[in-house]
PDB file of C-alpha atoms in Angstrom:
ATOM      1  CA  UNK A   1       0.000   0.000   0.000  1.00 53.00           C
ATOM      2  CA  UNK A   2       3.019   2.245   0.894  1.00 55.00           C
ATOM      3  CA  UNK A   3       4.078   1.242  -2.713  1.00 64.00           C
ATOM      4  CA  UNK A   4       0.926   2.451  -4.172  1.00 59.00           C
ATOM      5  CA  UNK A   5       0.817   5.896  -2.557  1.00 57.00           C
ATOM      6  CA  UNK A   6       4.337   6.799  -3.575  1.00 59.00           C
ATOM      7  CA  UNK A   7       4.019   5.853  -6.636  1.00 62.00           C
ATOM      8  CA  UNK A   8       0.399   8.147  -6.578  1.00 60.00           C
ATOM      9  CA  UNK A   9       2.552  11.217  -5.014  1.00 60.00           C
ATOM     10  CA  UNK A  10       4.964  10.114  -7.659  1.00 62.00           C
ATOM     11  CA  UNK A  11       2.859  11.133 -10.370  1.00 62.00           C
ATOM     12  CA  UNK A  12       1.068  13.598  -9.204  1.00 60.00           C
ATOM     13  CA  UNK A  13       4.179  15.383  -8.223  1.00 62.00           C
ATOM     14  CA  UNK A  14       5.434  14.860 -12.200  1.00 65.00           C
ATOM     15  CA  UNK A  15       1.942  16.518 -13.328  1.00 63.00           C
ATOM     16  CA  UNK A  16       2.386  19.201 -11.181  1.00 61.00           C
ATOM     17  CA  UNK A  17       5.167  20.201 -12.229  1.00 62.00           C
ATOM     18  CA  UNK A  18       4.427  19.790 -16.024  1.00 69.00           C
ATOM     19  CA  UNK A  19       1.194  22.301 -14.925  1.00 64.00           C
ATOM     20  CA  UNK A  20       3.527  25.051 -13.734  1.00 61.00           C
ATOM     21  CA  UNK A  21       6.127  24.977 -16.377  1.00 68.00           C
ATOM     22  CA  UNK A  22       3.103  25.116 -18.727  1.00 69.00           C
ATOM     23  CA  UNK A  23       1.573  28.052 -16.753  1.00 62.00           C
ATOM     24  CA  UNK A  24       4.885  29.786 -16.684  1.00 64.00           C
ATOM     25  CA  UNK A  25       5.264  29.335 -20.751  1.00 67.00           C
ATOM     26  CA  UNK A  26       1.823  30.537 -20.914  1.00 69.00           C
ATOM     27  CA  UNK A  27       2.546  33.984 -19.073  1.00 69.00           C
ATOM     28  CA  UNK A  28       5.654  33.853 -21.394  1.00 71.00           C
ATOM     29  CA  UNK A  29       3.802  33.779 -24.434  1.00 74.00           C
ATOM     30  CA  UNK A  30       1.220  36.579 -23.512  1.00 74.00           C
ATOM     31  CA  UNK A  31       4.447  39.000 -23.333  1.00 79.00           C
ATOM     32  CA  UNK A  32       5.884  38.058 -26.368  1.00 83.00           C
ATOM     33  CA  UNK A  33       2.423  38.439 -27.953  1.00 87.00           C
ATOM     34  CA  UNK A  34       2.286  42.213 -26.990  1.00 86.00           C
ATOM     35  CA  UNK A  35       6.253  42.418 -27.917  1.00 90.00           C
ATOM     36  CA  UNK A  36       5.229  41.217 -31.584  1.00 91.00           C
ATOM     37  CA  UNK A  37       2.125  44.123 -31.277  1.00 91.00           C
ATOM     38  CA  UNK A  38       4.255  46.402 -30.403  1.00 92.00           C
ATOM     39  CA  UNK A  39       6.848  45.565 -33.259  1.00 93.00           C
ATOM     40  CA  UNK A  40       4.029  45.270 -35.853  1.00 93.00           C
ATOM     41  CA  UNK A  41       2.813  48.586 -35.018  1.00 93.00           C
ATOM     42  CA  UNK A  42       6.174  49.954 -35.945  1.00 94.00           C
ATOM     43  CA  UNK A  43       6.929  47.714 -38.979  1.00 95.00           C
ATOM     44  CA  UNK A  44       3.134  49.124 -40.495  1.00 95.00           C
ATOM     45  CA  UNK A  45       4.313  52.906 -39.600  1.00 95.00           C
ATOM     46  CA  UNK A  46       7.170  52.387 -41.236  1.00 95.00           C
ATOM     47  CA  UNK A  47       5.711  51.397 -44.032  1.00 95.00           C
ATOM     48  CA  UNK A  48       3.803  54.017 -44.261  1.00 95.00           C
ATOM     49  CA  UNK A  49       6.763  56.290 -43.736  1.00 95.00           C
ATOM     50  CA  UNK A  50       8.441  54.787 -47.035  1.00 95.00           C
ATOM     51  CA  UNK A  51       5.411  54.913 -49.149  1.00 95.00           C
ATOM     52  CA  UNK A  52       5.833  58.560 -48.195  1.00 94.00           C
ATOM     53  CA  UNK A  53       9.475  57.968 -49.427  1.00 94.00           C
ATOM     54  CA  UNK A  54       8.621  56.611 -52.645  1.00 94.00           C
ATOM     55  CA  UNK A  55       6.158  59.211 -53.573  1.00 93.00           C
ATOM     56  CA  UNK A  56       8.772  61.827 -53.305  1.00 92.00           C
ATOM     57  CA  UNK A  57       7.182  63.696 -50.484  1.00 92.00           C
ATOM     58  CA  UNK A  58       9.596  62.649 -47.542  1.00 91.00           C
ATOM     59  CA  UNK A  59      13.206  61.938 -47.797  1.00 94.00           C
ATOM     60  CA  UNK A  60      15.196  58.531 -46.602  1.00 92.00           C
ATOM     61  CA  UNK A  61      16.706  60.310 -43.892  1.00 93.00           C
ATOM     62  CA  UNK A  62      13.589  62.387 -42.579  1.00 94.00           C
ATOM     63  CA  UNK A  63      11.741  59.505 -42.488  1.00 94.00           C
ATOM     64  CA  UNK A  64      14.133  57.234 -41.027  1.00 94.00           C
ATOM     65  CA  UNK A  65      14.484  60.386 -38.680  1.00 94.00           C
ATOM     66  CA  UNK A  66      10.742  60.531 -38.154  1.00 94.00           C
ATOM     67  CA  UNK A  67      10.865  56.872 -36.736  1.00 95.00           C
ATOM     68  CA  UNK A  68      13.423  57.008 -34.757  1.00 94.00           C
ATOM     69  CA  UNK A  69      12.312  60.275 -32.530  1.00 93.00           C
ATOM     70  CA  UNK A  70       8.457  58.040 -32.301  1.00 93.00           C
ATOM     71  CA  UNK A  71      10.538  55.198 -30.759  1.00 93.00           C
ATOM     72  CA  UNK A  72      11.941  57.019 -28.008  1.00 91.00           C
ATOM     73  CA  UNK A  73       9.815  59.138 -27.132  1.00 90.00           C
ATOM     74  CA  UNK A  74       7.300  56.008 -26.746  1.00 88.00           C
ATOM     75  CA  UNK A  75       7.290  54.197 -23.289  1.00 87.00           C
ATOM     76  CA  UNK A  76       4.862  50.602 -22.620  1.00 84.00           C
ATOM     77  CA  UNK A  77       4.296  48.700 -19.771  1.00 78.00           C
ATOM     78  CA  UNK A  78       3.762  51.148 -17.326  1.00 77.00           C
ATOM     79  CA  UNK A  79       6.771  53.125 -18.991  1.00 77.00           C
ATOM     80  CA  UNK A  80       9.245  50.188 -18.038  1.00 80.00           C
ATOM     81  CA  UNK A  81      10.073  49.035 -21.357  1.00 87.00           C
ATOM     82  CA  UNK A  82      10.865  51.067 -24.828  1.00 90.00           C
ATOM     83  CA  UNK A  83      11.551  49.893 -28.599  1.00 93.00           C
ATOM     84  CA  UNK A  84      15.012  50.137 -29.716  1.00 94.00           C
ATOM     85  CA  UNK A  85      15.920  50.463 -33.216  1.00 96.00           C
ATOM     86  CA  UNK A  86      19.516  49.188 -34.964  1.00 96.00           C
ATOM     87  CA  UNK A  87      20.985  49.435 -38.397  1.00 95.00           C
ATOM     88  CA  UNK A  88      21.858  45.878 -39.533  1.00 94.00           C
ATOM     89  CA  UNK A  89      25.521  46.470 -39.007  1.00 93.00           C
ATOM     90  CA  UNK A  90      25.089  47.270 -35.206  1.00 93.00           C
ATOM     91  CA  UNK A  91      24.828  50.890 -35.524  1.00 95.00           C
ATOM     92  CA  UNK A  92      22.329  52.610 -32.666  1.00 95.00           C
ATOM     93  CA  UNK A  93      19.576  54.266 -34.669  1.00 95.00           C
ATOM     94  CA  UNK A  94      16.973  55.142 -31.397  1.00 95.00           C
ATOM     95  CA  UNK A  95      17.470  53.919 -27.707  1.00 92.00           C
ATOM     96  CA  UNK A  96      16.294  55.743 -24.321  1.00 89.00           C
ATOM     97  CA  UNK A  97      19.818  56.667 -23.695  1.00 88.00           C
ATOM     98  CA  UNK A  98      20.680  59.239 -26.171  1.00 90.00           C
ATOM     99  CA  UNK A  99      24.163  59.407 -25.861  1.00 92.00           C
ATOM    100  CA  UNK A 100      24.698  55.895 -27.421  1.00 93.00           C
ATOM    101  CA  UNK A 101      22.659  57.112 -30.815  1.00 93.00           C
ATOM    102  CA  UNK A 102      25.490  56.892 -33.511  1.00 93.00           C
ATOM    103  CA  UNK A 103      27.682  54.409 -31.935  1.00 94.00           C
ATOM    104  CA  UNK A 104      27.515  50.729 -32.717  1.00 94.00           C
ATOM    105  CA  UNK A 105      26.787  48.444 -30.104  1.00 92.00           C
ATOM    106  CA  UNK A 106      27.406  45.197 -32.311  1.00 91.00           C
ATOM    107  CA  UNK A 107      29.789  43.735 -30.057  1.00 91.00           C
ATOM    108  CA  UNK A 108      29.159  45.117 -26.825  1.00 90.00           C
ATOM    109  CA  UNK A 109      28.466  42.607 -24.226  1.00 88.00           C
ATOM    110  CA  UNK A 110      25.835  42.581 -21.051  1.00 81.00           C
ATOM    111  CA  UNK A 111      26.718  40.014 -18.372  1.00 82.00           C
ATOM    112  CA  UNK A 112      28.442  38.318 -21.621  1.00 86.00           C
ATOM    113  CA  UNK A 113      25.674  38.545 -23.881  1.00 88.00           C
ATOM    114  CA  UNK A 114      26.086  40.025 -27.013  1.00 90.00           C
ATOM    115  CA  UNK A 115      22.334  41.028 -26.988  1.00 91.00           C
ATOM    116  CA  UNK A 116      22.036  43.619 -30.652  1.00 92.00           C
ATOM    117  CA  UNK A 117      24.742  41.660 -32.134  1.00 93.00           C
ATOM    118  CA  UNK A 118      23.055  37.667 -31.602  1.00 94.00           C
ATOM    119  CA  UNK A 119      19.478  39.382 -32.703  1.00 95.00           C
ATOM    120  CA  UNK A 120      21.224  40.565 -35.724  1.00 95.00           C
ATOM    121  CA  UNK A 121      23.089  37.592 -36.874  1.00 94.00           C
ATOM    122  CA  UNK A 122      19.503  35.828 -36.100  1.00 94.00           C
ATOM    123  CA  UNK A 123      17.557  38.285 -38.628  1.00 94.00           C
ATOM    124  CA  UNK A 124      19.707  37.233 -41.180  1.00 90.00           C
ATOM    125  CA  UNK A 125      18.322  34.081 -41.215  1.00 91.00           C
ATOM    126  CA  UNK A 126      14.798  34.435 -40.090  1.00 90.00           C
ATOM    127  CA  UNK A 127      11.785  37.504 -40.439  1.00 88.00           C
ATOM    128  CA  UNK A 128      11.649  37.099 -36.422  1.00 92.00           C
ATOM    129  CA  UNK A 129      14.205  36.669 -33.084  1.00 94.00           C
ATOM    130  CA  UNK A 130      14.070  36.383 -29.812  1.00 92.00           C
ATOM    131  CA  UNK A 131      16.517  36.901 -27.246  1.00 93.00           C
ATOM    132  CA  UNK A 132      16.545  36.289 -23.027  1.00 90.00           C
ATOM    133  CA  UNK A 133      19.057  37.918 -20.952  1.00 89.00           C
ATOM    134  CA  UNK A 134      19.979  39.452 -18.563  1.00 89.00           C
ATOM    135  CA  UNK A 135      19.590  43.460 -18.131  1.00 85.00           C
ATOM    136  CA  UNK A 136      19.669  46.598 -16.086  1.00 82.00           C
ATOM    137  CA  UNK A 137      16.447  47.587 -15.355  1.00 79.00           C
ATOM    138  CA  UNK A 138      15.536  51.256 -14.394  1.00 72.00           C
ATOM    139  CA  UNK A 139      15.022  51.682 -10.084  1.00 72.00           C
ATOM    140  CA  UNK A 140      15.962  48.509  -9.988  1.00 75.00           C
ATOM    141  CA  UNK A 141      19.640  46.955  -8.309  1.00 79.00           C
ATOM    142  CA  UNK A 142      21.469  44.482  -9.980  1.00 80.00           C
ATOM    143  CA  UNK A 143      20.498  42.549 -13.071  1.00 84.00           C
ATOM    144  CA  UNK A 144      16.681  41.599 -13.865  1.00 84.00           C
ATOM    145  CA  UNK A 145      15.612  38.952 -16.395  1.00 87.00           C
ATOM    146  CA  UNK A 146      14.472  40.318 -19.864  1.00 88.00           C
ATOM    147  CA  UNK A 147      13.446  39.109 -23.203  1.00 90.00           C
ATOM    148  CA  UNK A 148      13.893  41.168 -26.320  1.00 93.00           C
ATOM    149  CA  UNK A 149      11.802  40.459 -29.651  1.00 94.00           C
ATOM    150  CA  UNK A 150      13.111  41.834 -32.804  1.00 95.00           C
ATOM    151  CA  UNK A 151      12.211  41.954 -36.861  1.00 96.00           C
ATOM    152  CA  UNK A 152      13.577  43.455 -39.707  1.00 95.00           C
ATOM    153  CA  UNK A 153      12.472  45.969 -41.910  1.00 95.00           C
ATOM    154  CA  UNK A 154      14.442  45.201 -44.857  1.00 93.00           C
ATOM    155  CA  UNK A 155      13.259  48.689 -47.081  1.00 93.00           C
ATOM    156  CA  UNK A 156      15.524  50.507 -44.824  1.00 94.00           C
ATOM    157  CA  UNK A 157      17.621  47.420 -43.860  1.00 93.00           C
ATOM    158  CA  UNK A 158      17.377  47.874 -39.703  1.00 95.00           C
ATOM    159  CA  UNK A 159      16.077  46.230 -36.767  1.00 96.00           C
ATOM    160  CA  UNK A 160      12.781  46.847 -34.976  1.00 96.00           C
ATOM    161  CA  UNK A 161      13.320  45.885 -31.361  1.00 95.00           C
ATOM    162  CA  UNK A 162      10.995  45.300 -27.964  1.00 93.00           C
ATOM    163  CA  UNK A 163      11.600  44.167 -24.817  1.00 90.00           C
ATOM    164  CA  UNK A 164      10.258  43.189 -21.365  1.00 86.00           C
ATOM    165  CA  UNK A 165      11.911  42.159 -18.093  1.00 86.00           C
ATOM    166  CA  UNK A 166       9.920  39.035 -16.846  1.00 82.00           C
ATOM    167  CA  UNK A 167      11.199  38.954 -13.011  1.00 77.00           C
ATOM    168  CA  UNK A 168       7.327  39.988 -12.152  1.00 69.00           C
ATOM    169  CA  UNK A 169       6.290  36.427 -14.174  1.00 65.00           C
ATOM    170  CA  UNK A 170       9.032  34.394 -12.177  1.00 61.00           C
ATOM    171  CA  UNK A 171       8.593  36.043  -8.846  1.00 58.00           C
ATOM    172  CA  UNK A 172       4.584  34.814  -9.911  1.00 58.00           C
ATOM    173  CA  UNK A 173       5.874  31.295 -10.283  1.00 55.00           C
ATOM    174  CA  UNK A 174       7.677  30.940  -7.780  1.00 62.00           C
ATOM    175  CA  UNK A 175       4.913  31.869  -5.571  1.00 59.00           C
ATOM    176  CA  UNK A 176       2.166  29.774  -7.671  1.00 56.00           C
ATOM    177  CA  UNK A 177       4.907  26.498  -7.530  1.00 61.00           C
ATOM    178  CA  UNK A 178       5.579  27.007  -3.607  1.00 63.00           C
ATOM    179  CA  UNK A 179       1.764  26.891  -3.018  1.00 62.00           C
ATOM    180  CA  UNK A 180       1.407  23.573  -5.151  1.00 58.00           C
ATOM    181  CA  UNK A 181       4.806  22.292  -3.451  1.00 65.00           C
ATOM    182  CA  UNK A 182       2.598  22.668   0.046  1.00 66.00           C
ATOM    183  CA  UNK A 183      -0.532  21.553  -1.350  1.00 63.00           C
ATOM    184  CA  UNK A 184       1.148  17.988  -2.819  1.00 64.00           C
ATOM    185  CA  UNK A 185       3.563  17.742   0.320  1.00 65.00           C
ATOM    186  CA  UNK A 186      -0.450  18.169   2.983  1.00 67.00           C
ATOM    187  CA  UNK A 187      -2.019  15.597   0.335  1.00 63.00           C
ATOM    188  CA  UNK A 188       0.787  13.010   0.337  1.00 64.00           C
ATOM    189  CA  UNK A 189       0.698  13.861   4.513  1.00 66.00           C
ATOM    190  CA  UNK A 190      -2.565  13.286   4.647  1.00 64.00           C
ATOM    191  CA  UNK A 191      -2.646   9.808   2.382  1.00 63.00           C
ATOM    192  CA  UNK A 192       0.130   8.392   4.481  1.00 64.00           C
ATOM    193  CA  UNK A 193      -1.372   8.925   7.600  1.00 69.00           C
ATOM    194  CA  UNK A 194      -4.730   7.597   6.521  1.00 64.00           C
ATOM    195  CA  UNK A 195      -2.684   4.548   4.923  1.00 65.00           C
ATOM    196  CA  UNK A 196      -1.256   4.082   8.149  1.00 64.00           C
ATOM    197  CA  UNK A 197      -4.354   4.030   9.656  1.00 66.00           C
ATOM    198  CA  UNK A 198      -6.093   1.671   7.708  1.00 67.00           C
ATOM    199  CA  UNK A 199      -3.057  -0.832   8.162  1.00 63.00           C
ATOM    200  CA  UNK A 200      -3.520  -0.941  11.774  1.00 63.00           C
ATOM    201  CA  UNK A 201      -7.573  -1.393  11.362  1.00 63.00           C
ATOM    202  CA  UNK A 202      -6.779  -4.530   9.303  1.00 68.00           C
ATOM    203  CA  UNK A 203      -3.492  -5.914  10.906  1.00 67.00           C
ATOM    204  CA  UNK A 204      -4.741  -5.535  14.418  1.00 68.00           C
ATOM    205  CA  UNK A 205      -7.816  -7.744  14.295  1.00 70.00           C
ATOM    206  CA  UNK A 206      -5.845  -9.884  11.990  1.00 68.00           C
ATOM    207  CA  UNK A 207      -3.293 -10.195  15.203  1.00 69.00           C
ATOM    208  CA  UNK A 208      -6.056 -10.880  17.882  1.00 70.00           C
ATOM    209  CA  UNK A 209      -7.133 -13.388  16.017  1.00 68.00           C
ATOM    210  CA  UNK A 210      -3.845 -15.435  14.735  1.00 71.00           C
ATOM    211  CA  UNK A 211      -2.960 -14.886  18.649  1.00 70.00           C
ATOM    212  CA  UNK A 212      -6.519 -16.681  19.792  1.00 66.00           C
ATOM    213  CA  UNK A 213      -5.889 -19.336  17.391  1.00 73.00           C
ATOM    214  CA  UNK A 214      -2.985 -20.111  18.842  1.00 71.00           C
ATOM    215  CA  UNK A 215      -4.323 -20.505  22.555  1.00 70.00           C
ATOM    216  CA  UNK A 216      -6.949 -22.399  20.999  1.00 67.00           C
ATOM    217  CA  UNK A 217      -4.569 -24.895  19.172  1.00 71.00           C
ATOM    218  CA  UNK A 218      -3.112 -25.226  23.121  1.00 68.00           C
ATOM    219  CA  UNK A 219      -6.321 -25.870  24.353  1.00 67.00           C
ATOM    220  CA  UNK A 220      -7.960 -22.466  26.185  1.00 63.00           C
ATOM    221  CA  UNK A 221     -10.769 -22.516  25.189  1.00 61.00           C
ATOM    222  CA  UNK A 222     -12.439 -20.124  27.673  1.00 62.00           C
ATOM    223  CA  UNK A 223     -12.073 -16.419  26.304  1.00 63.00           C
ATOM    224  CA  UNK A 224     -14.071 -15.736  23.451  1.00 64.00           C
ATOM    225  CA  UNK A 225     -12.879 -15.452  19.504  1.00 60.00           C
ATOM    226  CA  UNK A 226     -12.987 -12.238  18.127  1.00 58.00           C
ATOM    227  CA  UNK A 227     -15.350 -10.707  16.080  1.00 57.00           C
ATOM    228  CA  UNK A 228     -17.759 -13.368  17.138  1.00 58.00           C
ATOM    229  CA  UNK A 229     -20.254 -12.762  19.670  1.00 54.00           C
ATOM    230  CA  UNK A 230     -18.990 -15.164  22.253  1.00 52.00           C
ATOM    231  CA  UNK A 231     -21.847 -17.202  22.049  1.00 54.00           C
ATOM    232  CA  UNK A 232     -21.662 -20.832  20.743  1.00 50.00           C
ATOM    233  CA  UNK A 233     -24.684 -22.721  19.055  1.00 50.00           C
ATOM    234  CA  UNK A 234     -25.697 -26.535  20.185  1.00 44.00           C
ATOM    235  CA  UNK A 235     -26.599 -28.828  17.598  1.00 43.00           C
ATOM    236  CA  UNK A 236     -29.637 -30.914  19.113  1.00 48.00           C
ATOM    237  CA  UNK A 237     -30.236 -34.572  17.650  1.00 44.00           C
ATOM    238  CA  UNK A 238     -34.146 -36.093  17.830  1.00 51.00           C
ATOM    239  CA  UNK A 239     -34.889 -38.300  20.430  1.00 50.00           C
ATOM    240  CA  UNK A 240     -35.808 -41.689  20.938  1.00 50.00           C
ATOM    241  CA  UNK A 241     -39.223 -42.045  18.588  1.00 47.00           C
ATOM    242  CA  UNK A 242     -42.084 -42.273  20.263  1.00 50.00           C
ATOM    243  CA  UNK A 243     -43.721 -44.831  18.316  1.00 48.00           C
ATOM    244  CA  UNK A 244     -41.244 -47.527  17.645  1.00 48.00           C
ATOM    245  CA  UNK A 245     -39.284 -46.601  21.193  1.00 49.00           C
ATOM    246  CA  UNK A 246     -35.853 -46.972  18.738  1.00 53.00           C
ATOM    247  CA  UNK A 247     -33.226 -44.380  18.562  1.00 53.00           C
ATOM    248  CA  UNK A 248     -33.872 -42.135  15.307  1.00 49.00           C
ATOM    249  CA  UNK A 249     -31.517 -42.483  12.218  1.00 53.00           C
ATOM    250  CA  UNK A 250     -31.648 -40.738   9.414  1.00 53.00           C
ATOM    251  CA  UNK A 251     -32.386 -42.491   6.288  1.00 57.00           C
ATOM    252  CA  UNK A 252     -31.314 -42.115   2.683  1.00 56.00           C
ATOM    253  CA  UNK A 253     -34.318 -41.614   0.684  1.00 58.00           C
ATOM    254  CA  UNK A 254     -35.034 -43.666  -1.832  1.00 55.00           C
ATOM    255  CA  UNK A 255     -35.184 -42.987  -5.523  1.00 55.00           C
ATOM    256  CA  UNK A 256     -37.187 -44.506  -8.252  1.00 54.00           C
ATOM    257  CA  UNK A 257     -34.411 -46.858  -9.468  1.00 53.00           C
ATOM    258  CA  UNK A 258     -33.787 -47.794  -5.837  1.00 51.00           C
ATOM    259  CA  UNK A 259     -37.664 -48.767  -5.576  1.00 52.00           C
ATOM    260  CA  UNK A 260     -37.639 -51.012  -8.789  1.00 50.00           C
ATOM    261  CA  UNK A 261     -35.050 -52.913  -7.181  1.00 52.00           C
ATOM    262  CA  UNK A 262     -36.939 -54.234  -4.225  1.00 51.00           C
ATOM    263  CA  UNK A 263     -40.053 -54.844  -6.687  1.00 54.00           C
ATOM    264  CA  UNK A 264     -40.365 -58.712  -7.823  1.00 54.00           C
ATOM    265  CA  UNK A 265     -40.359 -59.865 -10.823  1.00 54.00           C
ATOM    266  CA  UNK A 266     -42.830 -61.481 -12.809  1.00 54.00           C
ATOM    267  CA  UNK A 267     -43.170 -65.411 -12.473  1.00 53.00           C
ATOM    268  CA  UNK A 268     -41.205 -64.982  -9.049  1.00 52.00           C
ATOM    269  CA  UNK A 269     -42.358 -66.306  -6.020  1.00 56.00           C
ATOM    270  CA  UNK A 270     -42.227 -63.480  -2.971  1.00 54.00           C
ATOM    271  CA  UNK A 271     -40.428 -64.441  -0.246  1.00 54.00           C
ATOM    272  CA  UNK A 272     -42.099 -64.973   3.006  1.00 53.00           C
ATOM    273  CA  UNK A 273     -42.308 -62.938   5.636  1.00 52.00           C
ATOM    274  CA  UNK A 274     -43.210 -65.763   8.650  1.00 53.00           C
ATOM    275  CA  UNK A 275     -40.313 -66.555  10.931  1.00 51.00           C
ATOM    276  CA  UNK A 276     -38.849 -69.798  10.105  1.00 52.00           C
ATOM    277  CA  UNK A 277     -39.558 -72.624  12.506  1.00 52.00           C
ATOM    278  CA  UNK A 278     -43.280 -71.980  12.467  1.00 52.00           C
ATOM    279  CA  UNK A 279     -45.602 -74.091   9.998  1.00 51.00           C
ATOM    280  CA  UNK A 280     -48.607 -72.650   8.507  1.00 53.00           C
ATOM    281  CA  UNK A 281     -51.467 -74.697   9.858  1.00 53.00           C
ATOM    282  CA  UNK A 282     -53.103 -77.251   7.431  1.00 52.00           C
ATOM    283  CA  UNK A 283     -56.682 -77.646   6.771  1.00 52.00           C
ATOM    284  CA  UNK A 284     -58.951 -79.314  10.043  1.00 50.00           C
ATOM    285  CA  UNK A 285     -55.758 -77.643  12.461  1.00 45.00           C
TER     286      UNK A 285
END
């Protein structure tokens, strides 16, 4: 039984934790859903921006311009997180920090990451990237988890970047997988002790008894078995009949075949029934 429940909490535990790493992708996903709006919204105004270009009515460079001054001077997320936009060959084209527009920033490292640069090198191959990391975060000491979702506008050949710290979803987890952690660890408390329980309701009677059937095998028979009612029932045999003053028998009742056996048969003589020694009595006796 001890086998059974722990291989129960066994599998529950396995679920659980399948649930929460689910849960936590799930949070995961609804940021980098409103990273991709966010980098959409861009990629559509510029678009807009070059068909502006093409028509002769706005310059590259005012346009490219126009963009960049929308990105940072646009906040999301309660103002925690910004776009960032990059020429393809690292170049800083709009980032909070103003002092770092112009520079390139293709192999500068964070914590060892080389966050623009390994976003870059992963738009050349795909429309889409995504990047986790580690990162500064504004008010905040020390480095906070973030995750950074870029695409490339290839008319103007740059990178449209967004990103959100996720400490907020982990410290979530965490809490959500501690809770779980004490719900499976009162369940699997609970089972054991009930398991325990039930043991000793079927082992103790089990003991009484393999104990009384010893004492009976030595001869006491004066206590009582258990789980019986200590009362014993006689087994009376009929008396003497009344009629033929001979000690009943029981007798085996006779069948048809059994019958046809004591029948005679035809052109047989029936044996008599007189006691031998005594003569019937002739005629004139």
């Amino acid at each position: 039984m001890m086998t059974q429940i722990a291989l129960i909490g066994l599998l529950v535990s396995v679920i659980g934790v399948i649930g929460l790493r689910m849960y936590y992708q799930e949070m995961l996903s609804g940021r980098l859903k409103s990273l991709r709006t966010v980098t959409e919204l861009f990629t559509t105004y510029a678009q807009s921006l070059e068909s502006r270009v093409r028509s002769g009515a706005l310059s590259r460079e005012a346009a490219l311009a126009e963009l960049a001054e929308t990105a940072m001077a646009m906040r999301f997320d309660n103002g925690t997180n910004y776009v960032a936009i990059y020429a393809m060959d690292g170049t800083v084209l709009a980032v909070p920090d103003r002092r770092l527009v112009g520079s390139n920033q293709l192999e500068t490292r964070v914590n060892g990451v080389r966050a623009a640069g390994t976003l870059i090198e992963r738009l050349k191959t795909s429309d889409t990237a995504t990047l986790s990391y580690l990162y500064p975060r504004p008010g905040h000491e020390g480095l906070s988890p973030k995750t950074t979702l870029a695409v490339r506008f290839e008319p103007w050949d740059i990178m449209i970047a967004a990103g959100t710290y996720t400490d907020d979803i982990g410290a979530a987890f965490q809490a959500l997988a501690l809770a779980a952690t004490g719900l499976l660890l009162g369940v699997g408390a609970l089972g054991v002790i009930g398991s325990v329980l039930i043991g000793r309701g079927i082992t103790r009677p089990l003991d009484r008894l393999g104990r009384r059937m010893q004492a009976l095998a030595r001869g006491d028979g004066a206590e009582p078995i258990p789980g019986s009612s200590g009362r014993t029932r006689s087994v009376r045999w009929p008396g003497p009949s009344k009629c033929s003053g001979r000690r009943w028998s029981p007798r085996p009742r006779r069948t048809g075949r059994s019958r046809a056996k004591l029948r005679p048969r035809s052109g047989m003589r029936r044996p008599s029934t007189r006691s031998p020694g005594r003569s019937r009595p002739g005629p004139g006796r």
